Amino acid sequence: MFLMNYSGNSLLRTNNMTKKALNVGLAVSFGLFSSLATAGFEVVALGVDGGVTDGNLTSYLIRDDSQPLYLALDAGSVLPGIAKALEKGNFPDITDEMAAPLTRQGYIFRQRINSYFISHAHLDHVSGLIIGSPEDSKKTIYASADTIDVLRNYYFNWRVWPNFTDSGSGTRLGTYRMQLVRPAQSLSLGLTRLTGEMYPLSHDKSPSSMLLVSSNNNVFAYFGDTGPDEIEKSKNLDTVWRKLAEKVKQQQLKGMIIEVSYPNAASDSKLYGHMTPKWLLKELKNLEKYSGEGQPLTGLPVVISHIKPSLQQGQDVRQTIATELQAGNDMGVNFILMEQGDRQQF
Ligand SMILES: [Zn+2]
Ligand SMILES: [Zn+2]
């Protein structure tokens, strides 16, 4: 019964041959999903990397699949990701007529992204928001007190960039309403019909956060950057796993996006608040333990995000990380590596 909650497709995309086949499969299953109007989430990957490449930095759109408006989960690369998803045919409901006088890219950016959740204020999570702000429409930015403080004081301060927010220094251009989110407080997310609860994460001992997105008794977990508890000397992930275990038991957890920045070869002293496959598997073991008997995580979709690209010849970090995750995956978790512009139902 439990398996029914999860999409059966294994989408660990490791080579181009399978990618093509999987995309076909995905298109078919979307047709099925929309005709059955399955309650769930749709995710579009606007950016998937954890740095280095400035056109493909962490950002995902999520919406209740019965609703038109998206919440952006981080905003590292926004407009390039929309362009890529359009190229891949992954905004099939958006036509030129609907978008006019805007381009489809502009229409999705301005009219379909209703609000932003920012997990933490590192540049690879906010650069698309900042650079796109002069063309953005009025929106709410949901974030922790620390993240709002950094956005206000260090980016939108008329020195680095004009102040497009509704608070802080100098003339306030007011495009963005800064909405402070407190840990574990339940809030509705703009006009998306999604609700959320934020939980703190530890990221090289600086604050980051996770958003538990809910709609109609379904939940989806979006993790900002995080290190493992053991290295971070933290209990933050442990708290999150206990919370998510309740949702697994109630068969409500539809999936998650979580980071693995480096392959296992990275030494623990050089992780700077990030995960390797070994550490993510170890952390997921805690979720499994708290979720009950047997193999409660079988089929659970776990999207791997924030991989740091290598500039070394002959290194395929995505492939290495995928292989290392699969090698240690005795929980039956469905690891998924989305690429920029990909869309998936959960
Ligand atoms: Zn990052
Ligand atoms: Zn970070």
PDB file of C-alpha atoms in Angstrom, residues 13-280:
ATOM      1  CA  ARG A  13      19.761   9.706 -14.819  1.00  0.00           C
ATOM      2  CA  THR A  14      23.230   8.549 -15.466  1.00  0.00           C
ATOM      3  CA  ASN A  15      23.600   8.498 -19.224  1.00  0.00           C
ATOM      4  CA  ASN A  16      22.050  10.047 -22.284  1.00  0.00           C
ATOM      5  CA  MET A  17      20.613   6.797 -23.606  1.00  0.00           C
ATOM      6  CA  THR A  18      18.432   6.215 -20.569  1.00  0.00           C
ATOM      7  CA  LYS A  19      17.660   9.913 -20.305  1.00  0.00           C
ATOM      8  CA  LYS A  20      15.861   9.946 -23.619  1.00  0.00           C
ATOM      9  CA  ALA A  21      13.870   6.856 -22.742  1.00  0.00           C
ATOM     10  CA  LEU A  22      13.010   8.281 -19.335  1.00  0.00           C
ATOM     11  CA  ASN A  23      11.859  11.577 -20.765  1.00  0.00           C
ATOM     12  CA  VAL A  24       9.417   9.714 -22.967  1.00  0.00           C
ATOM     13  CA  GLY A  25       8.211   7.757 -19.959  1.00  0.00           C
ATOM     14  CA  LEU A  26       7.872  10.985 -18.003  1.00  0.00           C
ATOM     15  CA  ALA A  27       5.790  12.652 -20.699  1.00  0.00           C
ATOM     16  CA  VAL A  28       3.439   9.695 -20.712  1.00  0.00           C
ATOM     17  CA  SER A  29       3.065   9.691 -16.964  1.00  0.00           C
ATOM     18  CA  PHE A  30       2.364  13.451 -16.924  1.00  0.00           C
ATOM     19  CA  GLY A  31      -0.490  12.921 -19.327  1.00  0.00           C
ATOM     20  CA  LEU A  32      -1.785  10.311 -16.959  1.00  0.00           C
ATOM     21  CA  PHE A  33      -1.319  12.525 -13.922  1.00  0.00           C
ATOM     22  CA  SER A  34      -3.160  15.472 -15.409  1.00  0.00           C
ATOM     23  CA  SER A  35      -6.051  13.373 -16.663  1.00  0.00           C
ATOM     24  CA  LEU A  36      -6.483  11.769 -13.261  1.00  0.00           C
ATOM     25  CA  ALA A  37      -5.879  15.096 -11.512  1.00  0.00           C
ATOM     26  CA  THR A  38      -3.767  13.318  -8.921  1.00  0.00           C
ATOM     27  CA  ALA A  39      -3.213  15.405  -5.839  1.00  0.00           C
ATOM     28  CA  GLY A  40       0.493  15.956  -5.500  1.00  0.00           C
ATOM     29  CA  PHE A  41       3.356  18.281  -6.279  1.00  0.00           C
ATOM     30  CA  GLU A  42       5.001  19.336  -9.493  1.00  0.00           C
ATOM     31  CA  VAL A  43       8.648  20.381  -9.360  1.00  0.00           C
ATOM     32  CA  VAL A  44      10.589  22.149 -12.113  1.00  0.00           C
ATOM     33  CA  ALA A  45      14.368  22.339 -11.677  1.00  0.00           C
ATOM     34  CA  LEU A  46      15.560  25.844 -12.635  1.00  0.00           C
ATOM     35  CA  GLY A  47      19.099  25.280 -11.397  1.00  0.00           C
ATOM     36  CA  VAL A  48      20.712  22.241  -9.840  1.00  0.00           C
ATOM     37  CA  ASP A  49      24.407  22.924  -9.192  1.00  0.00           C
ATOM     38  CA  GLY A  50      26.029  24.061  -5.966  1.00  0.00           C
ATOM     39  CA  GLY A  51      28.313  26.675  -7.412  1.00  0.00           C
ATOM     40  CA  VAL A  52      30.891  27.504 -10.054  1.00  0.00           C
ATOM     41  CA  THR A  53      28.551  27.624 -13.097  1.00  0.00           C
ATOM     42  CA  ASP A  54      26.646  30.889 -12.879  1.00  0.00           C
ATOM     43  CA  GLY A  55      23.748  29.838 -15.149  1.00  0.00           C
ATOM     44  CA  ASN A  56      22.728  26.704 -13.258  1.00  0.00           C
ATOM     45  CA  LEU A  57      22.614  27.455  -9.524  1.00  0.00           C
ATOM     46  CA  THR A  58      20.186  26.046  -6.970  1.00  0.00           C
ATOM     47  CA  SER A  59      16.536  26.875  -7.615  1.00  0.00           C
ATOM     48  CA  TYR A  60      13.404  24.753  -7.909  1.00  0.00           C
ATOM     49  CA  LEU A  61       9.797  25.656  -8.592  1.00  0.00           C
ATOM     50  CA  ILE A  62       7.100  23.754  -6.743  1.00  0.00           C
ATOM     51  CA  ARG A  63       3.340  23.874  -7.001  1.00  0.00           C
ATOM     52  CA  ASP A  64       0.318  21.878  -6.028  1.00  0.00           C
ATOM     53  CA  ASP A  65      -0.345  20.131  -9.308  1.00  0.00           C
ATOM     54  CA  SER A  66      -3.930  21.382  -9.379  1.00  0.00           C
ATOM     55  CA  GLN A  67      -2.817  25.013  -9.027  1.00  0.00           C
ATOM     56  CA  PRO A  68      -1.292  27.475 -11.522  1.00  0.00           C
ATOM     57  CA  LEU A  69       1.171  29.359  -9.282  1.00  0.00           C
ATOM     58  CA  TYR A  70       4.623  28.271  -8.199  1.00  0.00           C
ATOM     59  CA  LEU A  71       6.684  28.884  -5.093  1.00  0.00           C
ATOM     60  CA  ALA A  72      10.383  29.238  -5.904  1.00  0.00           C
ATOM     61  CA  LEU A  73      12.604  27.236  -3.562  1.00  0.00           C
ATOM     62  CA  ASP A  74      15.799  29.293  -3.605  1.00  0.00           C
ATOM     63  CA  ALA A  75      16.735  31.476  -6.549  1.00  0.00           C
ATOM     64  CA  GLY A  76      20.314  30.833  -7.647  1.00  0.00           C
ATOM     65  CA  SER A  77      19.447  30.762 -11.370  1.00  0.00           C
ATOM     66  CA  VAL A  78      15.916  31.754 -12.314  1.00  0.00           C
ATOM     67  CA  LEU A  79      15.581  33.133 -15.857  1.00  0.00           C
ATOM     68  CA  PRO A  80      18.160  30.729 -17.402  1.00  0.00           C
ATOM     69  CA  GLY A  81      16.320  27.814 -15.768  1.00  0.00           C
ATOM     70  CA  ILE A  82      12.955  28.957 -17.121  1.00  0.00           C
ATOM     71  CA  ALA A  83      14.502  29.206 -20.602  1.00  0.00           C
ATOM     72  CA  LYS A  84      15.897  25.681 -20.275  1.00  0.00           C
ATOM     73  CA  ALA A  85      12.590  24.214 -19.066  1.00  0.00           C
ATOM     74  CA  LEU A  86      10.756  25.941 -21.938  1.00  0.00           C
ATOM     75  CA  GLU A  87      13.306  24.459 -24.355  1.00  0.00           C
ATOM     76  CA  LYS A  88      12.571  21.008 -22.910  1.00  0.00           C
ATOM     77  CA  GLY A  89       8.802  21.537 -23.244  1.00  0.00           C
ATOM     78  CA  ASN A  90       8.317  21.486 -19.485  1.00  0.00           C
ATOM     79  CA  PHE A  91       5.872  24.398 -19.240  1.00  0.00           C
ATOM     80  CA  PRO A  92       3.333  22.833 -21.622  1.00  0.00           C
ATOM     81  CA  ASP A  93       0.426  24.915 -20.277  1.00  0.00           C
ATOM     82  CA  ILE A  94       2.066  28.266 -21.140  1.00  0.00           C
ATOM     83  CA  THR A  95       1.295  29.598 -24.628  1.00  0.00           C
ATOM     84  CA  ASP A  96       2.502  32.743 -26.440  1.00  0.00           C
ATOM     85  CA  GLU A  97      -1.079  34.042 -26.491  1.00  0.00           C
ATOM     86  CA  MET A  98      -1.391  33.612 -22.732  1.00  0.00           C
ATOM     87  CA  ALA A  99       1.978  35.271 -22.136  1.00  0.00           C
ATOM     88  CA  ALA A 100       1.480  38.266 -24.460  1.00  0.00           C
ATOM     89  CA  PRO A 101       2.729  40.954 -24.387  1.00  0.00           C
ATOM     90  CA  LEU A 102       5.466  39.229 -22.366  1.00  0.00           C
ATOM     91  CA  THR A 103       7.628  36.423 -23.662  1.00  0.00           C
ATOM     92  CA  ARG A 104       6.755  33.027 -22.197  1.00  0.00           C
ATOM     93  CA  GLN A 105       9.937  33.250 -20.128  1.00  0.00           C
ATOM     94  CA  GLY A 106       8.952  36.674 -18.828  1.00  0.00           C
ATOM     95  CA  TYR A 107       5.385  35.592 -18.121  1.00  0.00           C
ATOM     96  CA  ILE A 108       6.469  32.561 -16.089  1.00  0.00           C
ATOM     97  CA  PHE A 109       8.983  34.705 -14.200  1.00  0.00           C
ATOM     98  CA  ARG A 110       6.583  37.548 -13.433  1.00  0.00           C
ATOM     99  CA  GLN A 111       3.179  35.886 -13.278  1.00  0.00           C
ATOM    100  CA  ARG A 112       3.618  32.226 -12.412  1.00  0.00           C
ATOM    101  CA  ILE A 113       6.331  32.460  -9.754  1.00  0.00           C
ATOM    102  CA  ASN A 114       4.214  33.876  -6.985  1.00  0.00           C
ATOM    103  CA  SER A 115       6.701  33.958  -4.110  1.00  0.00           C
ATOM    104  CA  TYR A 116      10.142  32.852  -2.994  1.00  0.00           C
ATOM    105  CA  PHE A 117      11.428  30.784  -0.130  1.00  0.00           C
ATOM    106  CA  ILE A 118      15.125  31.427   0.471  1.00  0.00           C
ATOM    107  CA  SER A 119      16.851  28.745   2.573  1.00  0.00           C
ATOM    108  CA  HIS A 120      19.892  30.901   3.318  1.00  0.00           C
ATOM    109  CA  ALA A 121      21.537  33.923   1.763  1.00  0.00           C
ATOM    110  CA  HIS A 122      24.607  32.405   0.105  1.00  0.00           C
ATOM    111  CA  LEU A 123      25.113  33.808  -3.372  1.00  0.00           C
ATOM    112  CA  ASP A 124      24.455  30.489  -5.153  1.00  0.00           C
ATOM    113  CA  HIS A 125      20.914  30.583  -3.718  1.00  0.00           C
ATOM    114  CA  VAL A 126      20.010  34.234  -4.330  1.00  0.00           C
ATOM    115  CA  SER A 127      21.941  35.494  -7.359  1.00  0.00           C
ATOM    116  CA  GLY A 128      19.045  34.879  -9.797  1.00  0.00           C
ATOM    117  CA  LEU A 129      16.675  36.743  -7.509  1.00  0.00           C
ATOM    118  CA  ILE A 130      18.983  39.742  -7.264  1.00  0.00           C
ATOM    119  CA  ILE A 131      19.899  39.961 -10.931  1.00  0.00           C
ATOM    120  CA  GLY A 132      16.282  39.475 -12.065  1.00  0.00           C
ATOM    121  CA  SER A 133      14.796  41.892  -9.527  1.00  0.00           C
ATOM    122  CA  PRO A 134      14.513  44.968 -11.821  1.00  0.00           C
ATOM    123  CA  GLU A 135      12.111  43.003 -14.054  1.00  0.00           C
ATOM    124  CA  ASP A 136      10.283  41.113 -11.314  1.00  0.00           C
ATOM    125  CA  SER A 137       6.694  41.692 -10.199  1.00  0.00           C
ATOM    126  CA  LYS A 138       5.634  42.332  -6.608  1.00  0.00           C
ATOM    127  CA  LYS A 139       6.268  39.218  -4.543  1.00  0.00           C
ATOM    128  CA  THR A 140       6.834  37.953  -1.042  1.00  0.00           C
ATOM    129  CA  ILE A 141      10.169  36.537   0.042  1.00  0.00           C
ATOM    130  CA  TYR A 142       9.824  34.042   2.901  1.00  0.00           C
ATOM    131  CA  ALA A 143      12.985  33.500   4.910  1.00  0.00           C
ATOM    132  CA  SER A 144      14.493  33.242   8.377  1.00  0.00           C
ATOM    133  CA  ALA A 145      15.468  36.365  10.309  1.00  0.00           C
ATOM    134  CA  ASP A 146      19.125  35.781   9.491  1.00  0.00           C
ATOM    135  CA  THR A 147      18.497  35.403   5.755  1.00  0.00           C
ATOM    136  CA  ILE A 148      16.334  38.526   5.637  1.00  0.00           C
ATOM    137  CA  ASP A 149      18.999  40.419   7.502  1.00  0.00           C
ATOM    138  CA  VAL A 150      21.672  39.450   4.955  1.00  0.00           C
ATOM    139  CA  LEU A 151      19.424  40.197   1.946  1.00  0.00           C
ATOM    140  CA  ARG A 152      18.629  43.625   3.359  1.00  0.00           C
ATOM    141  CA  ASN A 153      22.016  44.669   4.651  1.00  0.00           C
ATOM    142  CA  TYR A 154      24.439  43.048   2.241  1.00  0.00           C
ATOM    143  CA  TYR A 155      22.665  42.801  -1.117  1.00  0.00           C
ATOM    144  CA  PHE A 156      19.672  45.168  -1.441  1.00  0.00           C
ATOM    145  CA  ASN A 157      21.502  48.100   0.127  1.00  0.00           C
ATOM    146  CA  TRP A 158      22.030  50.523  -2.837  1.00  0.00           C
ATOM    147  CA  ARG A 159      25.743  49.650  -2.820  1.00  0.00           C
ATOM    148  CA  VAL A 160      25.683  46.086  -4.104  1.00  0.00           C
ATOM    149  CA  TRP A 161      22.240  46.518  -5.726  1.00  0.00           C
ATOM    150  CA  PRO A 162      19.241  48.888  -5.467  1.00  0.00           C
ATOM    151  CA  ASN A 163      16.903  48.190  -2.578  1.00  0.00           C
ATOM    152  CA  PHE A 164      14.012  46.323  -4.213  1.00  0.00           C
ATOM    153  CA  THR A 165      12.623  45.335  -0.815  1.00  0.00           C
ATOM    154  CA  ASP A 166      10.085  47.000   1.458  1.00  0.00           C
ATOM    155  CA  SER A 167      12.565  47.609   4.287  1.00  0.00           C
ATOM    156  CA  GLY A 168      16.188  48.462   4.974  1.00  0.00           C
ATOM    157  CA  SER A 169      18.304  51.374   3.819  1.00  0.00           C
ATOM    158  CA  GLY A 170      17.625  54.188   1.361  1.00  0.00           C
ATOM    159  CA  THR A 171      14.656  54.411  -0.986  1.00  0.00           C
ATOM    160  CA  ARG A 172      12.616  51.238  -0.762  1.00  0.00           C
ATOM    161  CA  LEU A 173      11.467  50.211  -4.217  1.00  0.00           C
ATOM    162  CA  GLY A 174       9.049  47.719  -2.664  1.00  0.00           C
ATOM    163  CA  THR A 175       9.084  44.907  -5.221  1.00  0.00           C
ATOM    164  CA  TYR A 176       9.685  42.386  -2.470  1.00  0.00           C
ATOM    165  CA  ARG A 177       7.835  42.076   0.790  1.00  0.00           C
ATOM    166  CA  MET A 178      10.202  40.469   3.264  1.00  0.00           C
ATOM    167  CA  GLN A 179       8.256  37.961   5.338  1.00  0.00           C
ATOM    168  CA  LEU A 180      10.051  36.673   8.397  1.00  0.00           C
ATOM    169  CA  VAL A 181       9.495  32.979   9.065  1.00  0.00           C
ATOM    170  CA  ARG A 182       9.983  31.555  12.531  1.00  0.00           C
ATOM    171  CA  PRO A 183      11.012  27.931  13.098  1.00  0.00           C
ATOM    172  CA  ALA A 184       8.100  25.443  13.089  1.00  0.00           C
ATOM    173  CA  GLN A 185       5.579  28.247  12.535  1.00  0.00           C
ATOM    174  CA  SER A 186       2.937  27.273   9.996  1.00  0.00           C
ATOM    175  CA  LEU A 187       2.390  29.839   7.246  1.00  0.00           C
ATOM    176  CA  SER A 188       0.539  30.101   3.966  1.00  0.00           C
ATOM    177  CA  LEU A 189       2.838  30.790   1.038  1.00  0.00           C
ATOM    178  CA  GLY A 190       1.457  33.674  -1.005  1.00  0.00           C
ATOM    179  CA  LEU A 191      -1.298  32.722  -3.423  1.00  0.00           C
ATOM    180  CA  THR A 192       0.154  29.288  -4.193  1.00  0.00           C
ATOM    181  CA  ARG A 193      -2.298  27.479  -1.862  1.00  0.00           C
ATOM    182  CA  LEU A 194       0.757  25.825  -0.359  1.00  0.00           C
ATOM    183  CA  THR A 195       1.534  26.064   3.316  1.00  0.00           C
ATOM    184  CA  GLY A 196       4.950  25.656   4.895  1.00  0.00           C
ATOM    185  CA  GLU A 197       6.888  25.103   8.081  1.00  0.00           C
ATOM    186  CA  MET A 198      10.532  26.026   8.335  1.00  0.00           C
ATOM    187  CA  TYR A 199      13.137  24.124  10.356  1.00  0.00           C
ATOM    188  CA  PRO A 200      16.688  25.330  11.043  1.00  0.00           C
ATOM    189  CA  LEU A 201      19.675  23.540   9.511  1.00  0.00           C
ATOM    190  CA  SER A 202      23.354  23.841  10.316  1.00  0.00           C
ATOM    191  CA  HIS A 203      25.602  24.763   7.386  1.00  0.00           C
ATOM    192  CA  ASP A 204      29.208  25.096   8.490  1.00  0.00           C
ATOM    193  CA  LYS A 205      27.687  26.306  11.728  1.00  0.00           C
ATOM    194  CA  SER A 206      25.985  29.169   9.940  1.00  0.00           C
ATOM    195  CA  PRO A 207      22.188  29.181   9.681  1.00  0.00           C
ATOM    196  CA  SER A 208      20.379  27.509   6.805  1.00  0.00           C
ATOM    197  CA  SER A 209      16.867  26.088   6.704  1.00  0.00           C
ATOM    198  CA  MET A 210      14.525  23.437   5.424  1.00  0.00           C
ATOM    199  CA  LEU A 211      10.966  24.073   4.281  1.00  0.00           C
ATOM    200  CA  LEU A 212       8.295  21.452   4.726  1.00  0.00           C
ATOM    201  CA  VAL A 213       5.792  22.304   1.982  1.00  0.00           C
ATOM    202  CA  SER A 214       2.227  21.049   2.484  1.00  0.00           C
ATOM    203  CA  SER A 215      -0.872  20.780   0.392  1.00  0.00           C
ATOM    204  CA  ASN A 216      -3.949  18.612   0.979  1.00  0.00           C
ATOM    205  CA  ASN A 217      -2.236  16.377   3.530  1.00  0.00           C
ATOM    206  CA  ASN A 218       0.718  15.825   1.210  1.00  0.00           C
ATOM    207  CA  VAL A 219       4.126  17.134   2.187  1.00  0.00           C
ATOM    208  CA  PHE A 220       7.408  17.703   0.376  1.00  0.00           C
ATOM    209  CA  ALA A 221      10.683  18.596   2.097  1.00  0.00           C
ATOM    210  CA  TYR A 222      13.090  21.125   0.602  1.00  0.00           C
ATOM    211  CA  PHE A 223      16.491  21.290   2.271  1.00  0.00           C
ATOM    212  CA  GLY A 224      18.818  24.239   1.940  1.00  0.00           C
ATOM    213  CA  ASP A 225      22.526  23.503   2.298  1.00  0.00           C
ATOM    214  CA  THR A 226      23.324  21.381   5.314  1.00  0.00           C
ATOM    215  CA  GLY A 227      26.151  19.400   6.826  1.00  0.00           C
ATOM    216  CA  PRO A 228      25.644  16.149   8.730  1.00  0.00           C
ATOM    217  CA  ASP A 229      24.821  16.521  12.437  1.00  0.00           C
ATOM    218  CA  GLU A 230      27.943  14.659  13.515  1.00  0.00           C
ATOM    219  CA  ILE A 231      30.306  17.097  11.783  1.00  0.00           C
ATOM    220  CA  GLU A 232      28.203  20.159  12.498  1.00  0.00           C
ATOM    221  CA  LYS A 233      27.875  19.197  16.174  1.00  0.00           C
ATOM    222  CA  SER A 234      24.181  19.816  15.740  1.00  0.00           C
ATOM    223  CA  LYS A 235      20.810  18.170  16.381  1.00  0.00           C
ATOM    224  CA  ASN A 236      19.047  20.042  13.585  1.00  0.00           C
ATOM    225  CA  LEU A 237      18.836  17.173  11.100  1.00  0.00           C
ATOM    226  CA  ASP A 238      17.843  14.781  13.854  1.00  0.00           C
ATOM    227  CA  THR A 239      14.911  17.070  14.700  1.00  0.00           C
ATOM    228  CA  VAL A 240      13.924  17.218  11.041  1.00  0.00           C
ATOM    229  CA  TRP A 241      14.090  13.410  10.621  1.00  0.00           C
ATOM    230  CA  ARG A 242      11.808  12.938  13.612  1.00  0.00           C
ATOM    231  CA  LYS A 243       9.349  15.393  12.124  1.00  0.00           C
ATOM    232  CA  LEU A 244       9.492  13.763   8.669  1.00  0.00           C
ATOM    233  CA  ALA A 245       9.169  10.266  10.176  1.00  0.00           C
ATOM    234  CA  GLU A 246       5.678  11.228  11.373  1.00  0.00           C
ATOM    235  CA  LYS A 247       4.835  12.111   7.779  1.00  0.00           C
ATOM    236  CA  VAL A 248       6.301   8.838   6.478  1.00  0.00           C
ATOM    237  CA  LYS A 249       4.179   6.911   8.974  1.00  0.00           C
ATOM    238  CA  GLN A 250       1.098   8.798   7.811  1.00  0.00           C
ATOM    239  CA  GLN A 251       2.082   8.105   4.179  1.00  0.00           C
ATOM    240  CA  GLN A 252       2.137  11.842   3.477  1.00  0.00           C
ATOM    241  CA  LEU A 253       5.777  12.446   2.528  1.00  0.00           C
ATOM    242  CA  LYS A 254       5.851  12.649  -1.276  1.00  0.00           C
ATOM    243  CA  GLY A 255       9.559  13.342  -1.618  1.00  0.00           C
ATOM    244  CA  MET A 256      12.418  15.626  -0.791  1.00  0.00           C
ATOM    245  CA  ILE A 257      15.195  17.683  -2.329  1.00  0.00           C
ATOM    246  CA  ILE A 258      18.453  17.516  -0.397  1.00  0.00           C
ATOM    247  CA  GLU A 259      22.042  18.307  -1.126  1.00  0.00           C
ATOM    248  CA  VAL A 260      25.078  16.155  -1.818  1.00  0.00           C
ATOM    249  CA  SER A 261      27.829  18.599  -2.769  1.00  0.00           C
ATOM    250  CA  TYR A 262      30.856  16.322  -3.029  1.00  0.00           C
ATOM    251  CA  PRO A 263      31.712  12.677  -3.746  1.00  0.00           C
ATOM    252  CA  ASN A 264      32.939  10.437  -0.916  1.00  0.00           C
ATOM    253  CA  ALA A 265      36.568  11.264  -1.725  1.00  0.00           C
ATOM    254  CA  ALA A 266      36.109  14.698  -0.107  1.00  0.00           C
ATOM    255  CA  SER A 267      37.579  14.653   3.379  1.00  0.00           C
ATOM    256  CA  ASP A 268      35.341  15.434   6.345  1.00  0.00           C
ATOM    257  CA  SER A 269      37.495  18.432   7.248  1.00  0.00           C
ATOM    258  CA  LYS A 270      36.799  20.008   3.827  1.00  0.00           C
ATOM    259  CA  LEU A 271      33.013  19.685   3.625  1.00  0.00           C
ATOM    260  CA  TYR A 272      32.270  23.267   4.814  1.00  0.00           C
ATOM    261  CA  GLY A 273      28.740  22.390   5.876  1.00  0.00           C
ATOM    262  CA  HIS A 274      27.864  20.061   3.009  1.00  0.00           C
ATOM    263  CA  MET A 275      27.151  16.370   2.466  1.00  0.00           C
ATOM    264  CA  THR A 276      28.762  13.476   0.633  1.00  0.00           C
ATOM    265  CA  PRO A 277      26.862  10.293  -0.397  1.00  0.00           C
ATOM    266  CA  LYS A 278      28.217   8.488   2.671  1.00  0.00           C
ATOM    267  CA  TRP A 279      26.899  11.182   5.006  1.00  0.00           C
ATOM    268  CA  LEU A 280      23.502  11.498   3.345  1.00  0.00           C
TER     269      LEU A 280
END
